[in-house]
Coordinates of C-alpha atoms (C1' of nucleotides) in Angstrom, one line a residue:
Chain A
X490 CA 16.7 3.4 36.5
X491 CA 17.4 2.8 32.3
X492 CA 14.8 -0.3 31.1
X493 CA 16.2 -3.5 29.9
X494 CA 18.0 -1.7 26.5
X495 CA 14.8 -1.5 24.1
X496 CA 16.3 -2.4 20.3
X497 CA 17.2 0.0 18.2
X498 CA 13.9 1.0 16.6
X499 CA 14.4 4.6 16.0
X500 CA 15.7 4.2 12.2
X501 CA 12.8 1.8 11.1
X502 CA 10.3 3.7 9.6
X503 CA 13.4 5.0 7.6
X504 CA 14.4 1.3 7.0
X505 CA 11.3 -0.6 6.1
X506 CA 10.6 3.0 4.1
X507 CA 9.6 1.0 0.7
X508 CA 6.9 -1.0 2.2
X509 CA 5.7 1.2 4.4
X510 CA 5.5 4.7 2.3
X511 CA 1.9 4.3 2.8
X512 CA 1.6 4.9 6.3
X513 CA 4.1 7.6 6.2
X514 CA 1.9 9.2 3.6
X515 CA -1.2 8.9 5.3
X516 CA 0.7 10.3 8.4
X517 CA 1.4 13.0 7.0
X518 CA -2.0 14.2 5.2
X519 CA -3.7 13.7 8.6
X520 CA -1.4 16.3 10.0
X521 CA -1.6 18.5 7.3
X522 CA -5.8 18.2 7.5
X523 CA -5.4 18.6 11.4
X524 CA -3.7 22.0 11.0
X525 CA -5.9 23.5 8.7
X526 CA -8.7 22.3 11.2
X527 CA -7.2 24.3 14.3
X528 CA -6.6 27.3 12.1
X529 CA -10.7 27.8 11.3
X530 CA -10.8 26.9 15.2
X531 CA -8.4 29.4 16.1
X532 CA -10.5 32.0 14.4
X533 CA -13.7 31.0 15.3
X534 CA -15.2 29.9 12.0
X535 CA -17.7 26.4 11.7
X536 CA -15.6 24.9 8.8
X537 CA -13.9 21.6 8.1
X538 CA -10.9 20.9 6.0
X539 CA -13.0 18.2 4.1
X540 CA -15.3 20.8 3.0
X541 CA -12.5 23.0 1.0
X542 CA -12.6 20.9 -2.1
X543 CA -16.6 21.5 -2.9
X544 CA -16.5 24.7 -1.5
X545 CA -13.7 26.0 -3.1
X546 CA -14.7 24.7 -6.6
X547 CA -18.7 25.8 -6.5
X548 CA -16.7 29.4 -5.8
X549 CA -14.3 28.9 -8.7
X550 CA -16.6 27.3 -11.2
X551 CA -20.2 27.8 -10.0
X552 CA -22.8 25.1 -10.0
X553 CA -21.5 21.9 -10.1
X554 CA -23.0 18.2 -10.4
X555 CA -21.8 15.6 -7.7
X556 CA -20.1 13.9 -10.4
X557 CA -18.5 16.6 -11.8
X558 CA -17.2 17.2 -7.9
X559 CA -16.0 14.1 -7.8
X560 CA -14.2 13.7 -10.7
X561 CA -12.3 17.1 -10.2
X562 CA -11.7 15.9 -6.6
X563 CA -10.5 12.3 -7.8
X564 CA -12.6 11.3 -5.4
X565 CA -15.4 9.0 -4.9
X566 CA -18.8 10.0 -6.0
X567 CA -20.0 9.2 -2.4
X568 CA -17.3 11.2 -0.9
X569 CA -18.6 14.3 -2.3
X570 CA -22.3 13.6 -1.6
X571 CA -21.7 12.7 2.2
X572 CA -19.7 16.6 2.3
X573 CA -23.2 17.8 0.0
X574 CA -24.9 16.4 2.9
X575 CA -22.8 18.4 5.4
X576 CA -22.5 21.7 3.6
X577 CA -26.6 21.5 2.8
X578 CA -27.2 20.9 6.6
X579 CA -24.7 23.9 7.4
X580 CA -26.9 25.9 5.2
X581 CA -24.0 26.6 3.1
X582 CA -25.2 25.0 -0.1
X583 CA -28.4 24.8 -2.5
X584 CA -28.8 21.5 -3.8
X585 CA -31.5 21.9 -6.8
X586 CA -32.4 19.1 -9.9
X587 CA -31.1 19.7 -13.0
X588 CA -33.6 20.8 -15.6
X589 CA -32.4 19.3 -18.3
X590 CA -31.0 15.4 -16.8
X591 CA -33.5 14.6 -14.0
X592 CA -30.4 12.6 -12.2
X593 CA -27.8 15.0 -12.1
X594 CA -27.9 17.4 -9.1
X595 CA -26.7 20.8 -8.8
X596 CA -25.2 22.0 -6.0
X597 CA -24.4 25.9 -5.8
X598 CA -23.1 28.2 -3.1
X599 CA -25.9 29.6 -1.1
X600 CA -25.3 33.9 0.5
X601 CA -24.2 32.7 3.3
X602 CA -21.9 30.0 1.5
X603 CA -20.2 32.9 -0.5
X604 CA -19.9 35.2 2.5
X605 CA -18.0 31.9 4.0
X606 CA -15.4 31.7 1.1
X607 CA -15.1 35.3 1.4
X608 CA -14.3 35.2 5.3
X609 CA -12.2 32.3 4.5
X610 CA -10.1 33.3 1.4
X611 CA -7.2 35.2 3.5
X612 CA -7.0 31.7 5.8
X613 CA -6.6 29.7 2.4
X614 CA -4.2 32.3 1.3
X615 CA -2.3 31.6 4.0
X616 CA -2.5 28.3 4.1
X617 CA -1.5 28.2 0.2
X618 CA 1.3 30.4 0.8
X619 CA 2.6 28.4 3.7
X620 CA 2.2 25.3 1.7
X621 CA 4.6 26.9 -1.3
X622 CA 7.1 27.8 1.8
X623 CA 7.3 24.4 3.1
X624 CA 8.1 23.1 -0.8
X625 CA 10.4 24.9 -0.8
X626 CA 12.3 24.5 2.2
X627 CA 11.5 20.7 1.3
X628 CA 13.2 21.3 -2.2
X629 CA 9.6 20.5 -4.7
X630 CA 8.4 18.0 -2.7
X631 CA 4.8 18.5 -4.2
X632 CA 7.2 17.8 -7.8
X633 CA 8.4 14.9 -6.1
X634 CA 4.8 13.7 -5.6
X635 CA 3.5 14.7 -8.5
X636 CA 5.8 12.6 -10.1
X637 CA 5.3 9.5 -8.2
X638 CA 1.6 9.8 -9.2
X639 CA 2.6 9.6 -12.7
X640 CA 5.1 6.8 -12.3
X641 CA 2.4 4.6 -10.8
X642 CA -0.5 6.1 -13.6
X643 CA 2.1 4.4 -15.8
X644 CA 2.6 0.5 -13.6
X645 CA 1.0 0.4 -10.5
X646 CA 2.8 -0.8 -7.4
X647 CA 1.1 -3.9 -7.7
X648 CA 2.2 -4.8 -11.3
X649 CA 5.6 -4.2 -10.6
X650 CA 5.6 -5.8 -7.4
X651 CA 4.0 -9.1 -9.3
X652 CA 6.9 -8.9 -11.9
X653 CA 9.3 -9.3 -9.7
X654 CA 7.2 -12.6 -8.1
X655 CA 7.0 -14.2 -11.1
X656 CA 8.9 -12.5 -14.0
X657 CA 7.7 -12.3 -17.5
X658 CA 8.6 -14.9 -20.0
Chain B
X676 CA -24.1 15.0 -28.2
X677 CA -21.5 16.8 -26.0
X678 CA -23.0 18.3 -22.9
X679 CA -22.8 21.9 -22.2
X680 CA -18.9 22.5 -22.3
X681 CA -18.2 22.0 -18.2
X682 CA -15.3 23.9 -16.8
X683 CA -12.1 22.8 -17.0
X684 CA -11.8 21.4 -14.2
X685 CA -8.7 18.7 -15.4
X686 CA -6.2 20.9 -13.7
X687 CA -7.8 21.7 -10.5
X688 CA -6.1 19.1 -8.1
X689 CA -2.6 20.5 -9.8
X690 CA -3.5 24.2 -9.2
X691 CA -4.9 23.7 -6.0
X692 CA -2.2 21.5 -5.0
X693 CA -1.0 23.6 -1.8
X694 CA -4.0 23.1 -0.2
X695 CA -5.4 19.9 -1.6
X696 CA -2.0 18.3 -0.7
X697 CA -3.4 16.1 2.3
X698 CA -5.8 14.4 0.2
X699 CA -3.9 13.7 -2.3
X700 CA -1.4 12.1 -0.3
X701 CA -4.1 10.0 1.1
X702 CA -5.2 9.1 -1.8
X703 CA -1.8 8.2 -3.1
X704 CA -1.4 6.1 0.9
X705 CA -4.9 4.3 -0.2
X706 CA -3.6 3.3 -3.8
X707 CA -0.4 1.6 -1.9
X708 CA -2.1 -0.1 0.8
X709 CA -4.9 -1.2 -1.9
X710 CA -2.0 -2.7 -4.0
X711 CA -0.3 -4.8 -1.3
X712 CA -3.7 -6.0 -0.1
X713 CA -4.2 -7.0 -3.8
X714 CA -0.8 -8.8 -3.8
X715 CA -1.8 -11.2 -0.8
X716 CA -5.0 -11.8 -1.9
X717 CA -3.8 -12.8 -5.0
X718 CA -1.1 -15.8 -3.9
X719 CA -4.3 -17.0 -1.2
X720 CA -3.1 -15.1 1.9
X721 CA -4.8 -14.0 4.3
X722 CA -3.2 -10.9 5.7
X723 CA -3.7 -7.6 5.6
X724 CA -1.3 -4.0 5.0
X725 CA -1.9 -2.4 7.9
X726 CA -0.4 -5.7 9.7
X727 CA 3.1 -5.5 8.2
X728 CA 4.2 -2.8 10.7
X729 CA 3.6 -4.8 14.3
X730 CA 4.4 -8.1 12.1
X731 CA 7.8 -7.0 10.5
X732 CA 9.1 -5.4 13.9
X733 CA 8.3 -8.5 15.7
X734 CA 10.0 -10.9 13.1
X735 CA 12.9 -8.8 13.5
X736 CA 13.3 -7.4 16.8
X737 CA 11.2 -10.5 18.6
X738 CA 8.9 -9.8 21.5
X739 CA 7.7 -5.9 21.9
X740 CA 4.9 -3.6 23.9
X741 CA 2.4 -2.1 22.6
X742 CA 4.1 1.3 23.5
X743 CA 7.2 0.5 21.9
X744 CA 5.7 -0.6 18.7
X745 CA 3.9 2.5 18.4
X746 CA 6.8 4.5 18.9
X747 CA 8.7 2.9 16.3
X748 CA 5.8 3.0 13.5
X749 CA 4.7 7.0 14.9
X750 CA 1.1 5.8 15.2
X751 CA -1.1 5.5 18.3
X752 CA -0.9 2.9 20.9
X753 CA -4.5 2.7 19.7
X754 CA -3.8 1.5 16.6
X755 CA -1.5 -0.8 17.6
X756 CA -3.5 -2.0 20.2
X757 CA -6.3 -2.6 17.3
X758 CA -3.9 -4.7 15.1
X759 CA -2.8 -6.4 18.4
X760 CA -6.5 -7.9 18.6
X761 CA -6.6 -8.7 14.6
X762 CA -3.3 -10.4 15.3
X763 CA -4.4 -12.4 17.7
X764 CA -7.6 -13.7 16.7
X765 CA -5.4 -14.8 13.5
X766 CA -3.1 -16.9 15.5
X767 CA -0.5 -15.0 15.0
X768 CA 0.7 -13.6 18.2
X769 CA 0.7 -14.0 21.4
X770 CA 0.0 -11.5 24.4
X771 CA 1.3 -11.9 28.0
X772 CA 1.4 -9.9 31.0
X773 CA 5.3 -8.2 31.2
X774 CA 6.2 -10.1 34.3
X775 CA 8.7 -7.0 35.9
X776 CA 5.9 -4.1 34.9
X777 CA 2.1 -5.5 34.8
X778 CA 1.4 -2.6 33.0
X779 CA 3.1 -4.0 29.9
X780 CA 2.0 -6.7 27.4
X781 CA 4.7 -8.7 25.3
X782 CA 3.2 -9.5 21.8
X783 CA 5.1 -12.5 20.2
X784 CA 5.2 -14.3 17.1
X785 CA 3.7 -17.8 17.8
X786 CA 4.7 -20.3 15.6
X787 CA 2.4 -20.0 13.3
X788 CA 3.0 -16.1 12.9
X789 CA 6.5 -16.8 12.0
X790 CA 5.6 -19.2 9.5
X791 CA 3.4 -17.0 7.8
X792 CA 6.3 -14.0 8.2
X793 CA 8.3 -16.4 6.2
X794 CA 6.1 -17.3 3.8
X795 CA 5.5 -13.5 2.8
X796 CA 8.9 -12.5 3.1
X797 CA 9.3 -12.9 -0.7
X798 CA 6.4 -10.7 -1.3
X799 CA 7.6 -7.8 1.0
X800 CA 11.2 -8.4 -1.1
X801 CA 9.3 -7.9 -4.5
X802 CA 7.0 -4.4 -3.0
X803 CA 10.0 -3.3 -1.4
X804 CA 12.0 -3.3 -4.5
X805 CA 8.8 -2.4 -6.5
X806 CA 9.0 0.6 -4.2
X807 CA 13.0 1.5 -5.2
X808 CA 12.1 1.3 -8.8
X809 CA 8.9 3.3 -8.5
X810 CA 11.6 6.1 -6.4
X811 CA 13.6 5.9 -8.9
X812 CA 11.5 6.2 -11.8
X813 CA 10.0 9.1 -9.8
X814 CA 13.4 11.0 -9.0
X815 CA 14.1 10.1 -5.2
X816 CA 10.0 10.9 -4.2
X817 CA 10.9 9.5 -1.2
X818 CA 14.3 11.8 0.2
X819 CA 11.2 14.4 -1.2
X820 CA 8.9 13.3 1.6
X821 CA 11.2 12.6 4.7
X822 CA 12.5 16.6 3.8
X823 CA 8.7 17.3 3.8
X824 CA 8.7 15.7 7.2
X825 CA 11.5 17.3 8.8
X826 CA 10.2 21.0 7.3
X827 CA 7.0 20.3 8.9
X828 CA 9.0 18.6 12.2
X829 CA 10.6 21.8 12.4
X830 CA 7.8 24.5 12.2
X831 CA 3.9 23.4 11.4
X832 CA 1.9 23.7 9.2
X833 CA -0.2 25.5 11.4
X834 CA 2.7 27.9 12.6
X835 CA 3.4 28.8 9.3
X836 CA 0.0 30.0 8.3
X837 CA -0.4 31.5 11.5
X838 CA 2.3 34.3 11.1
X839 CA 1.2 34.7 7.4
X840 CA -2.5 35.9 8.7
X841 CA -0.8 38.0 12.2
X842 CA 2.7 38.7 11.2
X843 CA 5.0 38.6 14.2
X844 CA 6.4 41.4 16.0
Chain C
dA3 C1' 4.4 3.9 53.9
dC4 C1' 1.4 6.3 51.2
dA5 C1' -0.9 9.1 48.8
dA6 C1' -0.7 12.3 44.1
dT7 C1' 1.1 11.6 39.7
dA8 C1' 2.8 9.0 36.0
dT9 C1' 2.7 5.1 32.3
dC10 C1' 0.2 1.7 30.1
dC11 C1' -2.9 0.5 28.0
dG12 C1' -7.9 -0.6 26.7
dT13 C1' -12.4 0.3 25.4
dA14 C1' -15.7 4.2 22.5
dA15 C1' -16.6 6.6 19.6
dG16 C1' -16.1 10.1 15.6
dC17 C1' -13.4 11.1 10.9
dA18 C1' -12.7 10.8 5.9
dC19 C1' -12.5 8.0 3.2
dT20 C1' -13.6 3.6 0.9
dT21 C1' -17.0 -0.6 -1.7
dA22 C1' -21.7 -3.1 -2.4
dC23 C1' -25.4 -2.0 -3.5
dA24 C1' -30.1 0.3 -5.0
dT25 C1' -33.1 3.3 -6.9
dT26 C1' -34.0 7.1 -10.4
dT27 C1' -33.1 9.2 -15.1
dC28 C1' -31.8 8.8 -19.6
dT29 C1' -30.2 6.7 -24.0
dG30 C1' -29.9 3.9 -28.2
dG31 C1' -31.5 0.3 -30.9
dA32 C1' -35.1 -3.6 -32.0
Chain D
dT1099 C1' -42.6 2.8 -29.2
dC1100 C1' -40.6 0.2 -25.7
dC1101 C1' -37.0 -2.1 -22.9
dA1102 C1' -32.0 -3.1 -22.3
dG1103 C1' -28.5 -1.1 -20.3
dA1104 C1' -25.5 3.1 -19.0
dA1105 C1' -25.3 6.8 -16.2
dA1106 C1' -26.0 9.6 -11.8
dT1107 C1' -26.6 9.7 -7.2
dG1108 C1' -28.4 7.7 -3.0
dT1109 C1' -27.7 4.8 1.5
dA1110 C1' -25.4 1.3 4.4
dA1111 C1' -21.7 -0.6 5.9
dG1112 C1' -16.3 -1.2 6.4
dT1113 C1' -11.9 0.5 7.2
dG1114 C1' -7.5 2.2 9.7
dC1115 C1' -6.2 5.6 11.4
dT1116 C1' -7.5 9.7 15.1
dT1117 C1' -9.3 11.7 20.0
dA1118 C1' -11.3 11.2 24.6
dC1119 C1' -11.8 9.0 28.4
dG1120 C1' -11.0 5.3 32.5
dG1121 C1' -8.6 1.3 34.5
dA1122 C1' -4.6 -0.9 36.7
dT1123 C1' -0.1 -0.3 37.8
dA1124 C1' 4.2 1.9 38.8
dT1125 C1' 7.0 5.6 40.9
dT1126 C1' 8.1 9.9 43.1
dG1127 C1' 8.0 12.6 47.7
dT1128 C1' 7.0 13.3 52.3

DNA sequence: ACAATATCCGTAAGCACTTACATTTCTGGA
DNA sequence: TCCAGAAATGTAAGTGCTTACGGATATTGT
């Protein structure tokens, strides 16, 4: 027997879209990360998607400090520090104090790390190509994202909303 | 004195865009949620952005079950359950067992909850308007997001990437 | 009528970040 | 020279989700 017909909630996310955009973005990002994770599991490699940024940068640019990595990835230094811990435990990177500045620690791929990068390269290529395909199918969604980021950088959502509550003199 | 010039990492996020898209989406969503949170704090209301979906739906559609809310918001029932706990503790909703189905619990706005919804309505309107402005400035970024969601629904990133590793016969 | 199964919801634990704060090291001016 | 402050990094705790799993209630087949 049909339930006392529930209200039409289907269109809610779309309708509330503006305010709920944050949640939608998070869901999307989680879905993407999870898919990448499954791909690693399927080919039997012990790797987590959140390691990607650090490992890829180290393989592209050589040894880098925590701060440099954080700046390039646009995350907090703490996030990098945590990834560093995991990567060190996995034996993929080494972690020596910088000779010229005792505060810094240079992260560097180990041989094992280098080997893993090479093993994962085709996967990363496949993911990148799939993302390009997806982007084309979605008619330049990435470019739209960049425009959104730039618009937010010009003026934050907070400032924009605040003005509408108490308009500027 | 300038450091031994660090490699040009500035463009990294853009260049690795495809693979790093998940991380970018998350950052965006966090920024937006944080801004909304600051707005609540500024006007001295004790409210968290993650409560928005549930509270708004209850105010629009009346009492709903955990499952209905989860489906409408497209999150897990656990997420709704956690919000329910917080909202109950804050005295904003009540939470009675459904008479016709002992498994279900109907969430319902209390008077206090109703009052808060009315107090927050202008804020939500301001946020929604700011988001529309942002969207226009970013030339329909939201529509692009929707296209991306639909493209992913048609075929997951996982499937697309997998095919590129071992092409279909 | 009643067991097998499905559904609804809860708790526990994990994840990938964050902010807040502490520690160590460097740097620049009195 | 030495000390106040800045910078790089670390640890702890919090956030808002998730998956994994368990318990209670409803439904379905025989």
